PDB file of C-alpha atoms in Angstrom:
ATOM      1  CA  MET L   1      -0.177   0.243   0.203  1.00  0.00           C
ATOM      2  CA  ASP L   2       1.670   3.782  -0.484  1.00  0.00           C
ATOM      3  CA  ARG L   3       1.767   5.793   1.877  1.00  0.00           C
ATOM      4  CA  ALA L   4       1.979  10.255   2.216  1.00  0.00           C
ATOM      5  CA  TYR L   5       5.538  10.160   3.623  1.00  0.00           C
ATOM      6  CA  CYS L   6       8.286  12.987   4.121  1.00  0.00           C
ATOM      7  CA  GLU L   7      11.589  12.982   5.275  1.00  0.00           C
ATOM      8  CA  VAL L   8      11.884  16.475   7.485  1.00  0.00           C
ATOM      9  CA  ASP L   9      14.575  18.804   9.201  1.00  0.00           C
ATOM     10  CA  VAL L  10      14.401  19.923  12.224  1.00  0.00           C
ATOM     11  CA  PHE L  11      15.884  22.328  14.422  1.00  0.00           C
ATOM     12  CA  THR L  12      17.289  24.440  11.688  1.00  0.00           C
ATOM     13  CA  ALA L  13      16.331  26.307   9.263  1.00  0.00           C
ATOM     14  CA  GLU L  14      19.021  25.723   6.723  1.00  0.00           C
ATOM     15  CA  PRO L  15      17.468  22.393   5.128  1.00  0.00           C
ATOM     16  CA  TYR L  16      20.125  19.397   5.810  1.00  0.00           C
ATOM     17  CA  ARG L  17      21.855  21.423   8.909  1.00  0.00           C
ATOM     18  CA  GLY L  18      19.760  19.681  11.369  1.00  0.00           C
ATOM     19  CA  ASN L  19      18.641  16.243  12.076  1.00  0.00           C
ATOM     20  CA  PRO L  20      16.150  14.216  10.089  1.00  0.00           C
ATOM     21  CA  VAL L  21      13.226  12.684  10.970  1.00  0.00           C
ATOM     22  CA  ALA L  22      11.521  10.348   8.569  1.00  0.00           C
ATOM     23  CA  VAL L  23       7.660  10.144   9.080  1.00  0.00           C
ATOM     24  CA  VAL L  24       5.178   8.374   7.108  1.00  0.00           C
ATOM     25  CA  LEU L  25       1.803   9.979   7.716  1.00  0.00           C
ATOM     26  CA  ASP L  26      -1.078   7.193   7.718  1.00  0.00           C
ATOM     27  CA  GLY L  27       0.183   4.532   9.187  1.00  0.00           C
ATOM     28  CA  GLU L  28      -3.403   2.767  10.133  1.00  0.00           C
ATOM     29  CA  GLY L  29      -3.076  -1.281  10.066  1.00  0.00           C
ATOM     30  CA  LEU L  30       0.889  -1.736  10.060  1.00  0.00           C
ATOM     31  CA  SER L  31       2.002  -3.380  13.245  1.00  0.00           C
ATOM     32  CA  THR L  32       4.913  -2.650  15.431  1.00  0.00           C
ATOM     33  CA  GLU L  33       6.891  -5.008  13.705  1.00  0.00           C
ATOM     34  CA  GLU L  34       6.346  -3.740  10.377  1.00  0.00           C
ATOM     35  CA  MET L  35       7.022   0.075  11.403  1.00  0.00           C
ATOM     36  CA  GLN L  36      10.117  -1.154  13.342  1.00  0.00           C
ATOM     37  CA  ARG L  37      11.086  -3.023  10.205  1.00  0.00           C
ATOM     38  CA  PHE L  38      10.733   0.492   7.789  1.00  0.00           C
ATOM     39  CA  ALA L  39      12.640   2.452  11.565  1.00  0.00           C
ATOM     40  CA  ASN L  40      15.533   0.089  10.723  1.00  0.00           C
ATOM     41  CA  TRP L  41      15.789   0.761   7.012  1.00  0.00           C
ATOM     42  CA  THR L  42      15.270   4.393   6.651  1.00  0.00           C
ATOM     43  CA  ASN L  43      18.852   3.974   9.113  1.00  0.00           C
ATOM     44  CA  LEU L  44      17.933   7.536  10.507  1.00  0.00           C
ATOM     45  CA  SER L  45      18.251   8.172  14.303  1.00  0.00           C
ATOM     46  CA  GLU L  46      13.757   8.254  14.266  1.00  0.00           C
ATOM     47  CA  THR L  47      11.226   7.360  11.706  1.00  0.00           C
ATOM     48  CA  THR L  48       7.844   8.248  13.316  1.00  0.00           C
ATOM     49  CA  PHE L  49       4.039   7.131  11.971  1.00  0.00           C
ATOM     50  CA  LEU L  50       1.094   8.939  12.408  1.00  0.00           C
ATOM     51  CA  LEU L  51      -2.225   7.508  13.898  1.00  0.00           C
ATOM     52  CA  PRO L  52      -5.740   8.693  14.264  1.00  0.00           C
ATOM     53  CA  PRO L  53      -5.636   9.723  18.433  1.00  0.00           C
ATOM     54  CA  THR L  54      -6.695   7.417  20.974  1.00  0.00           C
ATOM     55  CA  ASP L  55      -7.180  10.064  23.848  1.00  0.00           C
ATOM     56  CA  PRO L  56      -9.941  12.645  22.669  1.00  0.00           C
ATOM     57  CA  ALA L  57      -7.862  15.831  23.978  1.00  0.00           C
ATOM     58  CA  ALA L  58      -5.234  14.522  21.221  1.00  0.00           C
ATOM     59  CA  ASP L  59      -4.903  16.232  17.478  1.00  0.00           C
ATOM     60  CA  TYR L  60      -2.917  12.592  16.346  1.00  0.00           C
ATOM     61  CA  LEU L  61      -0.803   9.607  17.808  1.00  0.00           C
ATOM     62  CA  VAL L  62       2.664   9.234  17.165  1.00  0.00           C
ATOM     63  CA  ARG L  63       5.105   6.264  17.717  1.00  0.00           C
ATOM     64  CA  ILE L  64       8.632   6.679  17.542  1.00  0.00           C
ATOM     65  CA  PHE L  65      11.559   4.494  16.881  1.00  0.00           C
ATOM     66  CA  THR L  66      14.953   4.239  16.580  1.00  0.00           C
ATOM     67  CA  ALA L  67      16.145   1.911  14.005  1.00  0.00           C
ATOM     68  CA  LEU L  68      16.566  -0.669  16.745  1.00  0.00           C
ATOM     69  CA  GLN L  69      13.766   0.433  19.206  1.00  0.00           C
ATOM     70  CA  GLU L  70      10.157   2.045  19.757  1.00  0.00           C
ATOM     71  CA  LEU L  71      10.420   5.490  22.593  1.00  0.00           C
ATOM     72  CA  PRO L  72       7.844   6.764  24.560  1.00  0.00           C
ATOM     73  CA  PHE L  73       8.618  10.482  23.664  1.00  0.00           C
ATOM     74  CA  ALA L  74      11.232  12.019  21.347  1.00  0.00           C
ATOM     75  CA  GLY L  75      12.027  15.962  20.352  1.00  0.00           C
ATOM     76  CA  HIS L  76      12.583  15.434  17.122  1.00  0.00           C
ATOM     77  CA  PRO L  77      10.818  13.624  16.046  1.00  0.00           C
ATOM     78  CA  THR L  78       7.691  15.029  17.924  1.00  0.00           C
ATOM     79  CA  LEU L  79       8.654  18.864  15.813  1.00  0.00           C
ATOM     80  CA  GLY L  80       9.149  17.479  12.921  1.00  0.00           C
ATOM     81  CA  SER L  81       6.338  15.136  13.534  1.00  0.00           C
ATOM     82  CA  CYS L  82       3.837  17.797  13.470  1.00  0.00           C
ATOM     83  CA  HIS L  83       4.932  20.267  11.393  1.00  0.00           C
ATOM     84  CA  ALA L  84       4.177  17.435   8.594  1.00  0.00           C
ATOM     85  CA  TRP L  85       0.817  16.554   9.975  1.00  0.00           C
ATOM     86  CA  LEU L  86       0.208  20.565  10.113  1.00  0.00           C
ATOM     87  CA  ALA L  87       2.056  20.786   6.441  1.00  0.00           C
ATOM     88  CA  ASN L  88      -0.409  17.886   5.521  1.00  0.00           C
ATOM     89  CA  GLY L  89      -3.456  19.267   6.174  1.00  0.00           C
ATOM     90  CA  GLY L  90      -4.354  18.899  10.026  1.00  0.00           C
ATOM     91  CA  VAL L  91      -6.125  21.073  11.537  1.00  0.00           C
ATOM     92  CA  PRO L  92      -6.167  20.936  15.129  1.00  0.00           C
ATOM     93  CA  ALA L  93      -8.876  21.587  18.132  1.00  0.00           C
ATOM     94  CA  GLY L  94      -7.271  23.990  19.288  1.00  0.00           C
ATOM     95  CA  ARG L  95      -6.594  27.422  17.035  1.00  0.00           C
ATOM     96  CA  ASP L  96      -2.755  28.055  18.935  1.00  0.00           C
ATOM     97  CA  ARG L  97      -2.116  24.949  20.434  1.00  0.00           C
ATOM     98  CA  ILE L  98      -1.581  21.169  18.833  1.00  0.00           C
ATOM     99  CA  MET L  99      -1.554  17.856  20.849  1.00  0.00           C
ATOM    100  CA  GLN L 100       0.492  15.135  20.611  1.00  0.00           C
ATOM    101  CA  GLU L 101      -0.287  11.404  22.216  1.00  0.00           C
ATOM    102  CA  CYS L 102       2.650   9.521  22.735  1.00  0.00           C
ATOM    103  CA  GLY L 103       3.747   6.946  24.931  1.00  0.00           C
ATOM    104  CA  VAL L 104       4.447   9.648  27.719  1.00  0.00           C
ATOM    105  CA  GLY L 105       0.832  10.325  27.362  1.00  0.00           C
ATOM    106  CA  LEU L 106       0.281  13.924  25.657  1.00  0.00           C
ATOM    107  CA  VAL L 107       2.444  16.707  24.276  1.00  0.00           C
ATOM    108  CA  THR L 108       1.492  20.082  23.550  1.00  0.00           C
ATOM    109  CA  VAL L 109       2.816  21.854  20.687  1.00  0.00           C
ATOM    110  CA  ARG L 110       2.855  25.631  19.914  1.00  0.00           C
ATOM    111  CA  ARG L 111       3.256  27.387  16.581  1.00  0.00           C
ATOM    112  CA  ASP L 112       6.541  29.632  17.479  1.00  0.00           C
ATOM    113  CA  GLY L 113       6.135  31.173  13.426  1.00  0.00           C
ATOM    114  CA  ASP L 114       6.313  30.567   9.854  1.00  0.00           C
ATOM    115  CA  HIS L 115       8.339  27.452  10.418  1.00  0.00           C
ATOM    116  CA  ARG L 116       9.264  26.915  14.081  1.00  0.00           C
ATOM    117  CA  LEU L 117       7.300  24.584  16.168  1.00  0.00           C
ATOM    118  CA  ALA L 118       7.627  24.058  20.088  1.00  0.00           C
ATOM    119  CA  PHE L 119       7.003  21.667  22.566  1.00  0.00           C
ATOM    120  CA  ALA L 120       6.508  21.841  26.713  1.00  0.00           C
ATOM    121  CA  ALA L 121       8.920  19.594  27.747  1.00  0.00           C
ATOM    122  CA  PRO L 122       6.989  16.625  29.244  1.00  0.00           C
ATOM    123  CA  PRO L 123       8.238  16.062  33.239  1.00  0.00           C
ATOM    124  CA  LEU L 124      11.072  13.714  34.167  1.00  0.00           C
ATOM    125  CA  VAL L 125       9.966  10.040  34.546  1.00  0.00           C
ATOM    126  CA  ARG L 126      13.831  10.238  36.713  1.00  0.00           C
ATOM    127  CA  SER L 127      15.643  12.586  38.095  1.00  0.00           C
ATOM    128  CA  GLY L 128      17.761  13.381  40.930  1.00  0.00           C
ATOM    129  CA  PRO L 129      21.759  12.723  41.665  1.00  0.00           C
ATOM    130  CA  LEU L 130      23.648  10.245  40.108  1.00  0.00           C
ATOM    131  CA  ASP L 131      25.406   7.629  41.979  1.00  0.00           C
ATOM    132  CA  PRO L 132      29.158   7.458  42.349  1.00  0.00           C
ATOM    133  CA  ALA L 133      29.728   4.168  39.734  1.00  0.00           C
ATOM    134  CA  THR L 134      27.201   5.238  37.149  1.00  0.00           C
ATOM    135  CA  ARG L 135      29.217   8.863  37.408  1.00  0.00           C
ATOM    136  CA  THR L 136      32.590   7.386  37.186  1.00  0.00           C
ATOM    137  CA  GLU L 137      32.006   5.087  34.651  1.00  0.00           C
ATOM    138  CA  ALA L 138      30.069   8.097  33.180  1.00  0.00           C
ATOM    139  CA  ALA L 139      33.646   9.883  32.775  1.00  0.00           C
ATOM    140  CA  THR L 140      35.100   7.105  32.285  1.00  0.00           C
ATOM    141  CA  ALA L 141      32.962   6.401  29.051  1.00  0.00           C
ATOM    142  CA  LEU L 142      33.649  10.522  27.568  1.00  0.00           C
ATOM    143  CA  GLY L 143      37.377  10.307  27.797  1.00  0.00           C
ATOM    144  CA  ILE L 144      37.592  12.644  30.363  1.00  0.00           C
ATOM    145  CA  THR L 145      38.190  13.249  35.020  1.00  0.00           C
ATOM    146  CA  GLU L 146      35.789  12.964  37.578  1.00  0.00           C
ATOM    147  CA  GLU L 147      36.804  16.348  38.693  1.00  0.00           C
ATOM    148  CA  GLN L 148      36.070  18.095  35.291  1.00  0.00           C
ATOM    149  CA  ILE L 149      32.323  17.052  36.202  1.00  0.00           C
ATOM    150  CA  VAL L 150      30.551  20.449  36.882  1.00  0.00           C
ATOM    151  CA  ASP L 151      27.144  18.628  37.839  1.00  0.00           C
ATOM    152  CA  SER L 152      25.878  15.336  37.191  1.00  0.00           C
ATOM    153  CA  ALA L 153      22.522  14.088  37.511  1.00  0.00           C
ATOM    154  CA  TRP L 154      19.440  11.567  35.915  1.00  0.00           C
ATOM    155  CA  ILE L 155      17.265  14.119  33.255  1.00  0.00           C
ATOM    156  CA  ASP L 156      15.726  11.061  31.514  1.00  0.00           C
ATOM    157  CA  ASN L 157      12.388  11.982  30.362  1.00  0.00           C
ATOM    158  CA  GLY L 158      11.106   8.884  28.035  1.00  0.00           C
ATOM    159  CA  PRO L 159      14.634   8.028  26.547  1.00  0.00           C
ATOM    160  CA  GLY L 160      16.972   7.040  29.272  1.00  0.00           C
ATOM    161  CA  TRP L 161      18.887  10.283  29.558  1.00  0.00           C
ATOM    162  CA  LEU L 162      21.369  11.577  31.740  1.00  0.00           C
ATOM    163  CA  GLY L 163      22.981  14.540  32.504  1.00  0.00           C
ATOM    164  CA  ILE L 164      26.736  15.946  32.525  1.00  0.00           C
ATOM    165  CA  LEU L 165      27.959  19.408  32.716  1.00  0.00           C
ATOM    166  CA  LEU L 166      30.851  20.858  31.953  1.00  0.00           C
ATOM    167  CA  SER L 167      32.816  23.917  32.037  1.00  0.00           C
ATOM    168  CA  SER L 168      33.396  25.423  28.239  1.00  0.00           C
ATOM    169  CA  ALA L 169      31.707  24.633  25.572  1.00  0.00           C
ATOM    170  CA  ASP L 170      35.540  23.645  24.115  1.00  0.00           C
ATOM    171  CA  GLU L 171      35.708  21.422  26.113  1.00  0.00           C
ATOM    172  CA  VAL L 172      32.174  19.606  25.024  1.00  0.00           C
ATOM    173  CA  LEU L 173      33.158  20.390  21.371  1.00  0.00           C
ATOM    174  CA  ALA L 174      36.541  18.213  23.015  1.00  0.00           C
ATOM    175  CA  LEU L 175      35.604  14.541  23.854  1.00  0.00           C
ATOM    176  CA  ARG L 176      36.023  11.948  22.126  1.00  0.00           C
ATOM    177  CA  PRO L 177      33.749   9.362  23.578  1.00  0.00           C
ATOM    178  CA  GLY L 178      34.581   5.772  23.813  1.00  0.00           C
ATOM    179  CA  SER L 179      31.991   3.136  24.553  1.00  0.00           C
ATOM    180  CA  THR L 180      28.885   2.180  27.259  1.00  0.00           C
ATOM    181  CA  ASP L 181      25.313   1.579  27.768  1.00  0.00           C
ATOM    182  CA  LEU L 182      25.103   4.400  29.826  1.00  0.00           C
ATOM    183  CA  LYS L 183      22.575   8.132  27.552  1.00  0.00           C
ATOM    184  CA  ILE L 184      24.767  10.822  28.235  1.00  0.00           C
ATOM    185  CA  GLY L 185      23.576  14.358  27.068  1.00  0.00           C
ATOM    186  CA  VAL L 186      26.598  16.798  28.038  1.00  0.00           C
ATOM    187  CA  VAL L 187      26.417  20.592  28.451  1.00  0.00           C
ATOM    188  CA  GLY L 188      28.528  23.828  27.912  1.00  0.00           C
ATOM    189  CA  PRO L 189      28.149  27.355  28.325  1.00  0.00           C
ATOM    190  CA  HIS L 190      29.551  29.153  25.773  1.00  0.00           C
ATOM    191  CA  PRO L 191      31.462  31.981  26.111  1.00  0.00           C
ATOM    192  CA  PRO L 192      30.375  35.369  27.249  1.00  0.00           C
ATOM    193  CA  GLY L 193      28.754  37.415  24.204  1.00  0.00           C
ATOM    194  CA  ALA L 194      28.695  34.630  21.976  1.00  0.00           C
ATOM    195  CA  PRO L 195      25.462  34.528  19.685  1.00  0.00           C
ATOM    196  CA  ASP L 196      23.916  30.734  21.369  1.00  0.00           C
ATOM    197  CA  ALA L 197      24.569  30.463  25.446  1.00  0.00           C
ATOM    198  CA  TYR L 198      25.079  26.664  24.998  1.00  0.00           C
ATOM    199  CA  GLU L 199      26.093  23.756  23.360  1.00  0.00           C
ATOM    200  CA  VAL L 200      25.121  20.570  24.117  1.00  0.00           C
ATOM    201  CA  ARG L 201      25.896  16.726  22.300  1.00  0.00           C
ATOM    202  CA  GLY L 202      23.561  13.664  22.912  1.00  0.00           C
ATOM    203  CA  PHE L 203      25.531  10.090  22.509  1.00  0.00           C
ATOM    204  CA  PHE L 204      23.797   6.870  22.599  1.00  0.00           C
ATOM    205  CA  PRO L 205      25.399   3.027  22.694  1.00  0.00           C
ATOM    206  CA  ALA L 206      25.021   1.449  19.310  1.00  0.00           C
ATOM    207  CA  ASN L 207      26.883  -1.585  18.119  1.00  0.00           C
ATOM    208  CA  GLY L 208      29.549  -0.923  21.124  1.00  0.00           C
ATOM    209  CA  ALA L 209      30.007   2.083  20.238  1.00  0.00           C
ATOM    210  CA  LEU L 210      29.120   5.792  21.694  1.00  0.00           C
ATOM    211  CA  VAL L 211      26.832   7.428  18.062  1.00  0.00           C
ATOM    212  CA  GLU L 212      26.404  11.036  17.781  1.00  0.00           C
ATOM    213  CA  ASP L 213      22.775  12.242  17.707  1.00  0.00           C
ATOM    214  CA  PRO L 214      22.824  15.445  15.487  1.00  0.00           C
ATOM    215  CA  VAL L 215      20.416  17.412  16.887  1.00  0.00           C
ATOM    216  CA  THR L 216      18.222  16.441  20.588  1.00  0.00           C
ATOM    217  CA  GLY L 217      15.181  17.595  21.039  1.00  0.00           C
ATOM    218  CA  SER L 218      14.094  15.765  24.374  1.00  0.00           C
ATOM    219  CA  LEU L 219      17.788  15.652  25.967  1.00  0.00           C
ATOM    220  CA  ASN L 220      17.956  19.805  25.658  1.00  0.00           C
ATOM    221  CA  ALA L 221      14.985  20.090  26.864  1.00  0.00           C
ATOM    222  CA  SER L 222      15.613  17.534  29.783  1.00  0.00           C
ATOM    223  CA  ALA L 223      19.487  19.043  30.467  1.00  0.00           C
ATOM    224  CA  ALA L 224      17.156  22.494  30.975  1.00  0.00           C
ATOM    225  CA  GLN L 225      14.247  21.025  33.422  1.00  0.00           C
ATOM    226  CA  TRP L 226      16.972  19.979  35.501  1.00  0.00           C
ATOM    227  CA  LEU L 227      19.856  23.337  34.994  1.00  0.00           C
ATOM    228  CA  ILE L 228      16.638  25.539  34.778  1.00  0.00           C
ATOM    229  CA  GLY L 229      15.535  23.794  37.894  1.00  0.00           C
ATOM    230  CA  SER L 230      18.907  23.932  39.891  1.00  0.00           C
ATOM    231  CA  GLY L 231      19.230  27.916  38.949  1.00  0.00           C
ATOM    232  CA  ARG L 232      22.738  27.624  36.929  1.00  0.00           C
ATOM    233  CA  PHE L 233      20.796  28.444  33.703  1.00  0.00           C
ATOM    234  CA  THR L 234      18.535  31.449  33.517  1.00  0.00           C
ATOM    235  CA  PRO L 235      15.687  31.142  29.929  1.00  0.00           C
ATOM    236  CA  PRO L 236      15.294  32.701  27.189  1.00  0.00           C
ATOM    237  CA  TYR L 237      18.378  30.546  25.583  1.00  0.00           C
ATOM    238  CA  THR L 238      20.039  29.339  22.796  1.00  0.00           C
ATOM    239  CA  ALA L 239      21.899  26.446  22.631  1.00  0.00           C
ATOM    240  CA  THR L 240      24.435  24.629  19.280  1.00  0.00           C
ATOM    241  CA  GLN L 241      24.120  20.978  18.706  1.00  0.00           C
ATOM    242  CA  GLY L 242      25.665  18.613  15.816  1.00  0.00           C
ATOM    243  CA  THR L 243      28.519  21.053  15.373  1.00  0.00           C
ATOM    244  CA  VAL L 244      31.525  18.426  15.703  1.00  0.00           C
ATOM    245  CA  LEU L 245      29.400  16.677  13.384  1.00  0.00           C
ATOM    246  CA  GLY L 246      29.464  19.146  10.632  1.00  0.00           C
ATOM    247  CA  ARG L 247      25.489  19.873  11.563  1.00  0.00           C
ATOM    248  CA  SER L 248      24.600  23.667  12.574  1.00  0.00           C
ATOM    249  CA  GLY L 249      21.387  22.495  14.976  1.00  0.00           C
ATOM    250  CA  ILE L 250      19.623  25.935  17.064  1.00  0.00           C
ATOM    251  CA  VAL L 251      17.676  25.030  19.415  1.00  0.00           C
ATOM    252  CA  HIS L 252      15.500  27.785  22.046  1.00  0.00           C
ATOM    253  CA  ILE L 253      14.366  27.657  24.919  1.00  0.00           C
ATOM    254  CA  SER L 254      12.535  29.852  27.436  1.00  0.00           C
ATOM    255  CA  ALA L 255       9.715  28.995  30.285  1.00  0.00           C
ATOM    256  CA  ASP L 256       5.982  31.145  30.892  1.00  0.00           C
ATOM    257  CA  ASP L 257       5.270  32.100  33.557  1.00  0.00           C
ATOM    258  CA  GLU L 258       4.144  29.259  34.955  1.00  0.00           C
ATOM    259  CA  GLY L 259       7.512  27.731  35.017  1.00  0.00           C
ATOM    260  CA  GLN L 260       6.318  25.312  32.105  1.00  0.00           C
ATOM    261  CA  VAL L 261       9.978  25.208  29.719  1.00  0.00           C
ATOM    262  CA  TRP L 262       9.367  25.592  26.214  1.00  0.00           C
ATOM    263  CA  VAL L 263      11.377  23.638  23.849  1.00  0.00           C
ATOM    264  CA  ALA L 264      11.505  25.479  19.751  1.00  0.00           C
ATOM    265  CA  GLY L 265      12.918  25.116  16.281  1.00  0.00           C
ATOM    266  CA  ASP L 266      13.262  25.471  13.422  1.00  0.00           C
ATOM    267  CA  VAL L 267      10.920  23.027  10.886  1.00  0.00           C
ATOM    268  CA  THR L 268      11.922  21.830   6.882  1.00  0.00           C
ATOM    269  CA  THR L 269      10.508  19.893   4.381  1.00  0.00           C
ATOM    270  CA  CYS L 270      13.137  18.957   2.485  1.00  0.00           C
ATOM    271  CA  ILE L 271      11.758  14.959   1.020  1.00  0.00           C
ATOM    272  CA  THR L 272       7.963  14.986  -0.553  1.00  0.00           C
ATOM    273  CA  GLY L 273       6.045  11.226  -1.441  1.00  0.00           C
ATOM    274  CA  THR L 274       4.528   8.207  -0.755  1.00  0.00           C
ATOM    275  CA  VAL L 275       6.104   5.353   0.584  1.00  0.00           C
ATOM    276  CA  SER L 276       4.924   1.253  -0.036  1.00  0.00           C
ATOM    277  CA  LEU L 277       4.307  -0.077   3.022  1.00  0.00           C
TER     278      LEU L 277
END
C-alpha cells in the first residue's frame, strides 16, 4: 500500500544542517514489527508513524522508532511529525496549540512563527543525582576525569538520558567518547558575548560504541529542566548542537510564567512522496 511520506529537517532553517526525521503520514494497519523494520531500513535516528488518536484530547497519535527500538518520547521527532501533520492538512482542535499523543501521554506543541514549532517539555520520569558508579562510568566513557564534571544528574524524560555539565563549550566539543550502555547528554557554556549560550552533545550506545545524535530535542528539554531548576541556567537562551558532525542545530529554550519549559526549533521539509508499506 502506498502511503504519504516525508523527511523533514529539525532545529535548522537551512535544509540538511539539522536532524532529519522520516514521517509516515498514515500508519494505520501497520504492525509494530512492520514499523520497526521500516525504521531500521531508513537508518535515521528516528522514524515516526502518524495514527488517529486514542485520547479525545489529542489531535493525532505518533509512534516513534529508532533503528532498534520504539521510544515513548523524543523531541525532534515531535516537532518534525507535527510539522508534517500540519503541512499535510492537519487542523488542530485548539486554535494555537496542537496536542500530540505518544508513549509518555499528551505533549503540547505550539506555533512559534512560520517555520518554528515548540513543544512543552514533558515531566522527567527519573531525576536526581547519579550514584558514584554511574558517574564514574560516564566520565570514563567520555574520556574525562570526574574532577572535570561541574554537575551531573539523571534527566530522563523517556529515552533514558543522564546529564553531565562541563565548564565550557570547548570542553564539550573536545570530547571523543568511547563506549558504555549509558545515554549521555553533555552541556557546556559558550564564552560571554557568544551568539548562543550553550553547546550540547548527545551520545547513545549502538553496536558497542557511543554514537552521536546531531540535534536532540528530548535532551535539550530535560537538560533545561535540570539546569534551570537548579538555578544554573536562566531562560530564554539558545543552544547549539551538531557542530562536531558538521551540522548547525539551534535549539531555543524558554519558560512561561508557570515555569513550563518550551523547546523550539525551525523545521523544513526536504523530501515528499509516497512509500510502499
